[in-house]
Coordinates of C-alpha atoms and ligand atoms in Angstrom, one line a residue:
Chain A
M1 CA 266.9 90.8 56.3
K2 CA 263.8 88.0 56.0
A3 CA 260.7 89.5 56.4
D4 CA 260.3 87.0 59.1
D5 CA 262.9 88.6 61.4
C6 CA 260.7 91.8 61.2
A7 CA 258.3 93.0 63.4
L8 CA 256.9 95.1 61.0
K9 CA 257.6 95.6 57.4
V10 CA 256.7 97.5 54.6
K11 CA 257.2 97.3 51.0
S12 CA 256.8 100.3 48.5
L13 CA 254.5 102.2 50.1
S14 CA 252.5 105.2 48.4
L15 CA 249.9 107.7 50.1
T16 CA 248.2 110.3 48.4
F17 CA 245.4 112.1 50.4
A18 CA 242.1 113.3 49.5
N19 CA 243.2 116.6 48.8
G20 CA 245.9 115.7 46.1
L21 CA 248.7 115.7 48.1
K22 CA 251.2 113.1 47.5
I23 CA 252.7 112.2 50.9
F24 CA 254.2 108.7 50.0
D25 CA 255.9 107.7 47.0
R26 CA 257.0 104.2 46.8
I27 CA 259.1 104.2 50.3
D28 CA 260.0 101.3 52.1
F29 CA 259.9 100.7 56.0
S30 CA 261.0 97.7 58.5
V31 CA 261.8 97.3 62.1
D32 CA 263.2 94.4 63.3
D33 CA 261.8 92.0 66.3
G34 CA 263.1 92.9 69.7
E35 CA 264.4 96.4 67.8
R36 CA 263.6 99.7 69.7
V37 CA 263.0 102.2 67.2
A38 CA 262.7 106.4 67.3
I39 CA 261.3 108.2 64.6
I40 CA 262.1 112.1 64.5
G41 CA 261.5 114.6 62.4
R42 CA 260.0 118.1 61.9
N43 CA 256.2 119.0 62.3
G44 CA 254.5 117.7 59.3
A45 CA 257.4 115.4 57.8
G46 CA 255.0 112.4 58.0
K47 CA 255.6 110.5 60.6
S48 CA 252.3 109.9 62.5
T49 CA 251.2 109.3 59.1
L50 CA 253.6 106.7 58.2
L51 CA 252.9 104.7 61.2
R52 CA 249.1 105.0 60.5
A53 CA 249.7 104.0 56.7
S54 CA 252.1 101.2 57.6
L55 CA 249.4 99.4 59.8
G56 CA 247.0 99.9 56.9
M57 CA 244.5 102.9 58.2
F58 CA 244.1 104.5 55.1
P59 CA 242.3 102.5 52.9
Q60 CA 243.6 104.6 49.8
S61 CA 247.2 103.7 50.2
K62 CA 248.9 101.5 48.0
S63 CA 251.7 99.2 48.6
E64 CA 253.6 95.7 47.8
G65 CA 253.2 94.0 51.1
E66 CA 252.8 94.7 54.6
W67 CA 253.7 92.3 57.1
L68 CA 253.5 91.9 60.6
Y69 CA 255.9 89.3 62.4
G70 CA 256.1 87.6 58.9
E71 CA 252.4 87.8 58.7
P72 CA 251.0 89.5 55.3
M73 CA 248.3 92.1 56.3
Q74 CA 246.8 92.2 52.9
N75 CA 244.0 90.4 51.0
I76 CA 243.3 88.4 54.2
S77 CA 239.8 88.1 56.4
G78 CA 238.7 90.6 58.3
R79 CA 239.1 88.5 61.2
K80 CA 242.5 87.5 60.6
R81 CA 243.2 91.0 60.1
R82 CA 241.9 92.1 63.6
Q83 CA 244.0 89.2 65.1
L84 CA 247.0 90.4 63.7
L85 CA 246.4 94.1 64.6
R86 CA 245.8 92.6 68.3
Q87 CA 249.6 92.4 68.8
V88 CA 250.3 96.2 68.0
G89 CA 249.5 98.8 71.1
F90 CA 249.3 101.8 69.3
V91 CA 249.4 105.2 71.3
H92 CA 248.0 107.6 69.1
Q93 CA 249.3 111.2 68.9
R94 CA 246.0 112.4 69.7
H95 CA 245.4 109.6 72.3
N96 CA 242.0 109.1 70.6
L97 CA 240.0 108.1 74.2
V98 CA 236.5 107.4 73.8
P99 CA 235.7 111.3 76.0
R100 CA 232.1 110.2 77.5
A101 CA 233.6 106.7 79.0
T102 CA 235.8 106.7 82.0
A103 CA 239.5 106.1 82.4
L104 CA 238.5 102.7 83.3
T105 CA 236.3 101.8 80.5
N106 CA 238.9 102.8 78.0
V107 CA 241.7 100.9 79.4
V108 CA 239.4 97.8 79.5
H109 CA 238.9 98.2 75.8
G110 CA 242.7 97.5 75.2
A111 CA 241.2 93.8 75.7
I112 CA 238.7 94.2 72.9
V113 CA 240.2 91.5 71.1
R114 CA 241.7 89.5 73.4
Y115 CA 238.5 88.5 75.1
R116 CA 235.5 86.8 73.6
P117 CA 232.7 87.8 73.5
S118 CA 233.9 91.3 73.6
I119 CA 230.5 92.5 74.8
R120 CA 231.9 92.4 78.3
V121 CA 234.9 94.5 77.3
W122 CA 232.5 97.5 75.9
N123 CA 232.5 99.1 79.5
Q124 CA 234.0 98.1 82.6
A125 CA 231.2 97.6 84.3
L126 CA 230.3 94.5 82.4
A127 CA 233.9 93.3 82.6
P128 CA 235.3 90.1 84.3
G129 CA 236.8 90.8 87.2
Y130 CA 240.0 89.9 86.5
L131 CA 240.3 92.0 83.6
R132 CA 238.8 95.2 85.7
E133 CA 241.8 94.0 88.1
E134 CA 244.6 94.3 85.4
A135 CA 243.2 97.7 84.1
M136 CA 243.1 99.0 87.5
D137 CA 246.5 97.7 88.0
L138 CA 247.8 99.5 84.5
L139 CA 245.9 103.0 85.6
E140 CA 248.2 102.6 88.8
R141 CA 251.0 102.0 87.1
V142 CA 250.5 105.1 85.1
G143 CA 249.5 107.0 87.9
L144 CA 246.0 107.5 87.8
A145 CA 244.4 104.7 89.9
D146 CA 242.5 107.6 91.6
R147 CA 241.1 108.8 88.5
A148 CA 239.5 105.5 87.3
L149 CA 235.7 106.6 87.1
N150 CA 236.7 110.3 85.8
R151 CA 235.4 110.5 82.2
A152 CA 238.3 110.9 79.5
S153 CA 236.8 114.1 79.0
E154 CA 237.4 115.3 82.2
L155 CA 241.0 114.6 82.2
S156 CA 244.1 117.0 81.3
G157 CA 246.3 116.7 78.4
G158 CA 248.8 114.6 80.4
Q159 CA 246.2 112.1 82.1
S160 CA 244.6 111.3 78.9
Q161 CA 247.9 110.5 77.2
R162 CA 248.9 108.2 80.3
V163 CA 245.2 106.4 79.9
A164 CA 246.0 105.8 76.1
I165 CA 249.4 104.4 77.2
A166 CA 247.6 102.2 79.8
R167 CA 245.1 101.4 76.9
A168 CA 247.7 100.1 74.7
L169 CA 249.5 98.0 77.4
M170 CA 246.1 96.2 78.1
Q171 CA 246.5 94.7 74.8
R172 CA 249.4 92.8 75.7
P173 CA 251.1 94.0 72.8
R174 CA 254.0 92.5 71.4
L175 CA 254.8 95.7 69.2
V176 CA 254.5 98.8 71.0
I177 CA 253.5 101.8 68.5
A178 CA 253.9 105.3 70.5
D179 CA 253.5 108.7 68.4
E180 CA 254.8 111.2 70.9
P181 CA 254.0 109.3 74.1
V182 CA 255.4 111.6 76.5
A183 CA 254.7 114.7 74.4
S184 CA 252.5 116.4 76.7
L185 CA 253.8 114.4 80.0
D186 CA 255.8 116.7 82.6
P187 CA 259.7 115.9 82.5
V188 CA 259.4 113.0 85.6
A189 CA 256.5 111.2 84.0
G190 CA 258.0 111.5 80.5
E191 CA 261.2 109.7 81.9
E192 CA 258.9 107.3 83.9
I193 CA 257.0 106.4 80.7
M194 CA 259.8 105.7 78.5
E195 CA 261.4 103.6 81.4
L196 CA 258.4 101.9 81.4
F197 CA 258.3 100.9 77.8
S198 CA 262.0 100.2 77.9
R199 CA 261.0 97.5 80.6
L200 CA 258.5 96.4 78.6
V201 CA 260.8 95.2 75.8
A202 CA 263.4 93.9 77.8
Q203 CA 261.0 91.9 80.1
Q204 CA 258.3 90.7 77.5
D205 CA 260.9 90.5 73.9
A206 CA 258.2 93.4 72.4
T207 CA 259.4 95.6 70.2
L208 CA 259.0 99.4 70.2
I209 CA 258.6 102.1 67.7
F210 CA 258.3 105.8 69.0
V211 CA 257.9 108.7 67.5
S212 CA 259.6 112.1 69.8
H213 CA 261.1 115.4 69.0
D214 CA 263.2 115.0 72.3
L215 CA 266.4 114.0 70.9
S216 CA 268.0 112.8 74.6
H217 CA 265.2 110.4 74.5
A218 CA 265.5 108.8 71.1
V219 CA 269.3 108.2 72.0
R220 CA 268.9 107.1 75.1
Y221 CA 265.8 104.7 74.5
A222 CA 266.0 103.2 71.0
D223 CA 268.4 101.4 69.2
R224 CA 267.8 102.9 66.2
I225 CA 266.7 106.3 64.9
L226 CA 264.8 106.8 61.7
G227 CA 264.5 110.3 60.3
V228 CA 261.6 111.3 58.3
R229 CA 261.6 114.3 56.0
D230 CA 259.2 115.6 53.3
G231 CA 257.7 112.2 53.4
R232 CA 260.8 110.0 53.0
I233 CA 263.2 108.1 55.1
D234 CA 266.3 110.5 55.1
L235 CA 268.0 108.8 58.0
D236 CA 268.5 105.5 59.2
C237 CA 271.2 104.7 61.7
S238 CA 272.0 103.2 65.0
A239 CA 271.6 105.2 68.1
D240 CA 275.3 105.4 69.3
A241 CA 276.2 106.4 65.9
K242 CA 275.2 110.0 66.1
S243 CA 275.6 112.4 68.7
I244 CA 272.7 114.4 69.4
D245 CA 274.0 117.5 67.4
E246 CA 274.2 115.6 64.2
L247 CA 270.5 114.0 64.8
A248 CA 269.7 117.7 64.8
S249 CA 270.4 118.1 61.5
I250 CA 267.1 116.1 60.4
Y251 CA 265.5 119.7 62.0
G252 CA 267.2 122.0 59.7
D253 CA 266.9 123.7 56.3
E254 CA 265.3 121.7 54.0
D255 CA 267.2 123.0 51.1
D256 CA 270.0 120.7 51.2
D257 CA 268.9 117.9 48.8
Chain B
M1 CA 246.5 146.1 49.8
T2 CA 244.2 143.9 48.2
R3 CA 240.8 146.4 48.5
P4 CA 237.8 144.3 49.8
P5 CA 235.1 143.5 46.9
A6 CA 232.3 145.5 45.9
R7 CA 229.3 145.2 48.4
L8 CA 226.8 144.0 45.8
H9 CA 227.6 141.3 43.0
A10 CA 227.0 142.5 39.7
F11 CA 223.3 141.6 37.8
N12 CA 223.6 138.1 37.0
P13 CA 220.9 136.5 34.4
P14 CA 220.4 133.0 36.0
G15 CA 219.8 134.5 39.5
F16 CA 217.0 137.0 38.0
A17 CA 215.7 134.0 36.1
F18 CA 215.2 131.9 38.8
A19 CA 213.7 134.8 40.9
V20 CA 211.4 135.2 38.1
V21 CA 210.4 131.8 37.7
G22 CA 209.8 131.3 41.8
L23 CA 207.4 134.4 41.9
A24 CA 205.8 133.1 39.1
L25 CA 205.0 129.7 40.4
I26 CA 203.9 131.3 43.8
I27 CA 201.3 133.5 42.1
T28 CA 200.2 130.6 40.3
A29 CA 199.8 128.6 43.3
F30 CA 197.6 131.2 44.9
N31 CA 195.3 131.1 41.8
G32 CA 195.2 127.7 41.4
I33 CA 193.6 127.1 44.8
D34 CA 191.2 129.9 44.3
F35 CA 192.8 131.6 47.3
D36 CA 190.5 134.4 47.7
L37 CA 190.8 137.1 50.8
Y38 CA 187.0 137.9 50.7
T39 CA 185.7 134.3 51.3
I40 CA 188.0 134.0 54.5
I41 CA 186.9 137.5 55.8
E42 CA 183.5 136.0 55.0
G43 CA 183.8 133.0 57.1
G44 CA 184.7 135.2 60.2
P45 CA 181.5 135.1 62.2
R46 CA 181.1 131.4 61.0
L47 CA 184.2 130.8 63.2
T48 CA 182.4 133.1 65.8
R49 CA 179.5 131.1 65.9
L50 CA 181.5 127.9 66.1
L51 CA 183.5 129.2 68.9
G52 CA 180.1 130.1 70.6
Q53 CA 178.8 126.7 70.1
M54 CA 181.8 125.1 72.0
W55 CA 180.9 126.8 74.8
P56 CA 180.2 125.9 77.6
L57 CA 182.3 122.7 77.9
N58 CA 180.7 119.0 78.1
F59 CA 182.5 117.2 80.6
E60 CA 180.2 114.4 80.5
A61 CA 182.4 111.6 78.6
L62 CA 185.5 113.2 80.2
P63 CA 186.2 109.7 81.8
R64 CA 186.1 108.1 78.5
L65 CA 188.0 110.7 76.9
L66 CA 190.7 110.3 79.3
N67 CA 191.1 106.8 78.7
S68 CA 191.0 107.5 75.1
L69 CA 193.9 110.0 75.4
W70 CA 195.9 107.8 77.8
I71 CA 195.9 105.0 75.0
T72 CA 197.1 107.7 72.7
F73 CA 200.1 108.3 74.5
L74 CA 200.6 104.4 75.0
M75 CA 200.5 104.0 71.4
A76 CA 202.8 107.1 71.0
I77 CA 205.4 105.4 73.7
C78 CA 205.0 101.8 72.0
G79 CA 205.6 103.3 68.3
T80 CA 208.5 105.2 69.3
T81 CA 210.0 102.6 71.4
L82 CA 209.6 99.9 68.3
G83 CA 210.7 102.6 66.1
I84 CA 214.3 103.1 68.8
A85 CA 214.7 99.3 68.6
V86 CA 214.7 99.3 64.9
S87 CA 216.8 102.0 63.8
L88 CA 219.7 101.3 66.2
P89 CA 220.7 98.3 64.5
L90 CA 219.8 100.0 61.0
V91 CA 222.5 102.5 62.3
L92 CA 225.0 100.0 62.0
F93 CA 224.5 99.5 58.2
A94 CA 223.4 103.2 57.0
A95 CA 226.2 105.5 58.8
R96 CA 229.3 105.7 56.4
N97 CA 231.5 104.8 59.5
L98 CA 230.2 101.7 60.3
T99 CA 228.4 100.1 57.0
P100 CA 230.0 96.6 56.2
H101 CA 229.9 98.0 52.4
P102 CA 228.4 101.5 50.3
Y103 CA 225.7 99.6 48.5
I104 CA 224.4 97.8 51.6
R105 CA 224.3 101.7 53.1
F106 CA 222.3 102.6 49.8
V107 CA 219.9 99.8 50.3
V108 CA 219.4 100.5 53.9
R109 CA 219.0 104.1 53.6
A110 CA 216.6 103.9 50.8
F111 CA 214.6 102.0 53.1
I112 CA 214.9 104.5 56.0
A113 CA 214.1 107.4 53.1
L114 CA 210.6 105.3 52.2
C115 CA 209.4 104.9 56.1
R116 CA 210.2 108.8 55.9
T117 CA 208.2 109.6 52.7
V118 CA 205.4 107.7 53.3
P119 CA 202.8 109.9 55.2
D120 CA 202.0 108.4 58.7
L121 CA 198.3 108.4 57.6
I122 CA 198.9 106.2 54.7
W123 CA 201.1 103.8 57.1
A124 CA 198.1 103.7 59.3
L125 CA 195.7 102.7 56.8
I126 CA 198.0 100.2 55.6
F127 CA 198.3 98.8 59.0
V128 CA 194.3 98.8 60.0
I129 CA 193.9 96.5 57.0
V130 CA 196.8 94.4 58.2
V131 CA 196.2 94.1 62.1
G132 CA 192.9 95.7 62.1
L133 CA 191.5 98.6 63.9
G134 CA 192.8 99.7 66.9
P135 CA 195.9 101.3 68.6
V136 CA 198.2 98.5 67.5
A137 CA 198.0 99.5 63.8
G138 CA 198.5 102.9 64.9
A139 CA 201.5 101.9 67.0
L140 CA 203.2 100.2 64.0
A141 CA 202.5 103.4 61.7
I142 CA 204.1 105.6 64.5
M143 CA 206.9 103.0 64.5
M144 CA 207.3 103.0 60.5
D145 CA 207.2 106.9 60.9
S146 CA 209.8 106.9 63.8
I147 CA 212.3 104.7 61.5
G148 CA 212.2 107.1 59.0
F149 CA 213.2 110.2 61.5
L150 CA 215.6 108.2 63.7
G151 CA 217.1 106.1 61.3
K152 CA 218.4 109.5 59.6
F153 CA 219.5 111.1 62.5
F154 CA 221.0 108.3 64.4
S155 CA 223.3 107.8 61.4
E156 CA 223.4 111.3 61.1
A157 CA 224.7 111.4 64.8
S158 CA 227.4 108.4 64.1
E159 CA 228.9 109.7 61.2
E160 CA 229.4 113.0 62.9
Q161 CA 231.5 111.3 65.9
D162 CA 235.3 112.2 66.2
P163 CA 237.0 109.1 64.2
G164 CA 239.8 109.2 66.0
P165 CA 238.8 106.9 68.9
Q166 CA 236.9 104.9 66.1
E167 CA 240.5 104.0 64.5
A168 CA 242.2 103.4 67.7
V169 CA 239.7 100.7 68.4
K170 CA 239.9 99.5 64.7
A171 CA 243.5 99.5 65.1
M172 CA 244.1 97.3 68.5
G173 CA 241.5 94.8 66.2
G174 CA 237.9 95.8 67.3
S175 CA 235.0 94.7 64.9
R176 CA 232.7 97.3 63.3
L177 CA 230.4 96.1 66.4
D178 CA 233.1 96.7 68.7
V179 CA 233.7 100.2 67.4
A180 CA 229.8 100.9 67.4
M181 CA 229.0 99.8 70.6
S182 CA 232.5 100.9 72.5
V183 CA 232.8 104.0 70.8
V184 CA 229.9 105.5 68.7
L185 CA 227.1 104.5 71.0
P186 CA 228.4 106.1 74.0
S187 CA 229.9 109.2 71.9
A188 CA 226.6 109.5 70.4
M189 CA 224.5 109.0 73.4
P190 CA 223.2 112.6 74.0
A191 CA 222.3 113.0 70.4
F192 CA 220.6 109.6 70.2
T193 CA 218.5 110.6 73.2
S194 CA 217.7 114.0 72.0
D195 CA 216.7 112.6 68.6
A196 CA 214.6 109.9 70.7
L197 CA 212.9 112.6 72.4
F198 CA 212.2 114.3 69.5
A199 CA 210.5 111.5 67.9
M200 CA 208.6 110.9 71.0
E201 CA 207.0 114.6 70.4
K202 CA 206.3 113.6 66.8
A203 CA 204.7 110.6 67.7
V204 CA 202.2 112.1 70.2
R205 CA 201.0 114.8 67.8
A206 CA 200.8 111.9 65.0
S207 CA 199.1 109.4 67.5
V208 CA 196.4 112.4 67.7
I209 CA 195.6 112.4 63.8
L210 CA 196.1 108.2 63.3
G211 CA 192.8 107.9 65.4
L212 CA 191.0 109.4 62.3
V213 CA 191.5 106.6 60.1
G214 CA 190.9 103.9 63.1
A215 CA 194.4 103.4 64.2
G216 CA 193.2 103.7 67.9
G217 CA 193.2 106.5 70.3
I218 CA 191.3 109.8 70.9
G219 CA 191.7 111.0 67.4
I220 CA 187.9 109.0 66.4
E221 CA 186.3 110.8 69.2
L222 CA 187.3 114.2 68.0
K223 CA 186.0 112.8 64.4
V224 CA 182.5 111.7 65.9
A225 CA 182.1 114.8 67.6
I226 CA 182.6 117.2 65.1
D227 CA 180.4 115.0 62.3
L228 CA 177.6 114.9 65.2
F229 CA 177.9 118.7 65.9
K230 CA 178.9 117.9 69.6
Y231 CA 180.9 121.2 69.6
E232 CA 181.1 121.3 73.3
T233 CA 182.6 117.9 73.5
A234 CA 184.7 118.5 70.5
A235 CA 186.1 121.2 72.3
L236 CA 187.3 119.5 75.3
I237 CA 188.9 116.8 73.2
I238 CA 191.0 119.8 71.6
L239 CA 192.1 120.8 74.7
L240 CA 192.8 117.8 76.1
I241 CA 195.2 116.9 73.1
F242 CA 196.7 120.1 73.1
S243 CA 197.4 119.8 77.0
L244 CA 198.9 116.4 76.3
V245 CA 201.3 117.5 73.6
V246 CA 202.2 120.6 75.6
S247 CA 203.2 118.6 78.9
V248 CA 205.2 115.9 76.7
E249 CA 207.1 118.8 74.7
Q250 CA 207.7 120.4 78.5
V251 CA 209.0 117.7 79.6
S252 CA 211.2 116.5 76.3
N253 CA 212.6 120.3 76.6
R254 CA 213.8 119.6 80.1
L255 CA 215.4 116.4 79.8
R256 CA 217.0 117.5 76.5
A257 CA 218.3 120.1 78.4
K258 CA 219.6 118.1 81.0
I259 CA 221.4 116.1 78.5
I260 CA 222.8 118.4 76.5
G261 CA 224.2 120.5 79.4
G262 CA 224.9 117.8 81.9
D263 CA 228.4 117.3 80.2
Ligands
LIG301 N1 243.9 113.5 56.3 C1 244.8 114.4 56.0 N2 244.3 115.0 54.5 C2 245.3 115.9 54.1 N3 246.7 116.0 54.6 C3 246.9 115.4 55.7 C4 246.1 114.3 56.4 N4 246.9 113.9 57.6 C5 248.0 114.3 57.6 N5 248.3 115.2 56.5 C6 249.7 116.2 56.1 O1 250.5 115.1 56.1 C7 251.7 115.6 56.4 C8 252.3 114.7 57.5 O2 251.3 114.9 58.8 P1 251.9 113.9 60.3 O3 250.6 114.0 60.9 O4 252.3 112.3 59.3 O5 253.2 114.6 60.6 P2 253.9 114.4 62.0 O6 255.6 114.1 61.1 O7 253.5 113.2 62.6 O8 254.3 115.7 62.4 P3 254.2 116.0 64.2 O9 255.4 116.1 64.4 O10 253.6 117.3 64.1 O11 253.2 115.1 64.6 C9 251.4 117.1 57.3 O12 252.0 118.0 56.2 C10 250.0 117.0 57.0 O13 249.4 118.3 56.6
LIG302 MG1 252.5 113.3 64.2

């Protein structure tokens, strides 16, 4: 597989936390363009850290290379790096909204690299009309149009998650990385969001990487499943190759290696 | 079951030595300044006499004094405003989460520390030489003092903000300025406002003293009144200063409670 065919590729990634915990030791990770990948694994296995580290969010991480759609992400200027990152819509496990900003402002932030000068996307009140409309549209799609002017701190967990999803979509991402995007959603909303992601991938040739503890979601909405355990990629298979029961083994006892 | 440790720690020599040195220092200090309770008690009658001379208050100069007081207040406002205007952009370089480079952070923090360690009276003396006598020198002195205070507290407020939302904006390709303006500024706004109000209170108190070295405001009136033994006027001035400081503190406390309680 050539680096150019990959949406995201990381070679020989190592990461040691400040407290001395060595979570990754030279692991490789890549996702093809247009692929839908589910990442599964127990709590604390390293799923979130893997995704954040492969976008270079840990200054202390080391690797032999990181590529986004074939473009290297190391040893490049800050400006170039920001341009690359713009293509990635990241839905963080902890939502990471600006608590004192309104839902609408948080969604408008998604246009921060797309729109110049970015001063106009620091707050929805300054944003150009078409961006405000686009953001409202996305809020409507995640069912929160009536909460546009509520502060993020006033939203429930599931509502925050939906705002975070709208913000990621506002980037018009080519690659969506969603860390447990439906973990705090009710089952109906969860299905809706997964459908939304699926349509996005199908219609806009996007790539999707999502973390989920819901194995039926993994099987249904992914083409490929990666299992993470103890900072290693323990399982890598096509989504129809394994039954849910077999996948559940990644969650099993840790003493079989 | 593990038993709880002893309530009192055993005798520890370094701690004991530290206490002895500290005590010796305190005793030396009182000796060194010839501190003597008798002198203080002896001064008692003089204080009563002074208080007697202050009464009745002399309201003759009231219009002029009110004007000086007003200028003092304006000086504090201008100084604080300038201080805020300089401190906010400094945060971009002085806060760990926003600075482009640790060396830059070190240099900017050194500058902020300098502003803080040089006493406001010295800043006032310097600016009196630079821009001449008057409230502009006072405002500039307050500005330097506020930079020292606000530069530090704004940066700390910025560093205390949740890193999550900052990481989110960075991960979508936001610049340092984007992170500062779209995440840190709105999140730290209550802290910033509260710090700015403290700076304002501090500035009002400082601006009274700055007048003594000719940097404008009511301070000079107080000095003149005392030098000319016009204690009835001096007492009025002190009352005026007192009411200004207290009202600014009251208003500022109310605003702060509103901001902090408002979420
Ligand atoms: N900043 C940090 N410093 C030290 N250890 C960390 C840090 N962040 C994460 N860890 C540790 O790294 C391990 C992996 O964490 P990570 O968040 O990637 O797990 P996860 O697979 O996403 O789990 P979950 O399913 O609970 O979200 C955990 O043991 C966690 O305690
Ligand atoms: Mg996680």
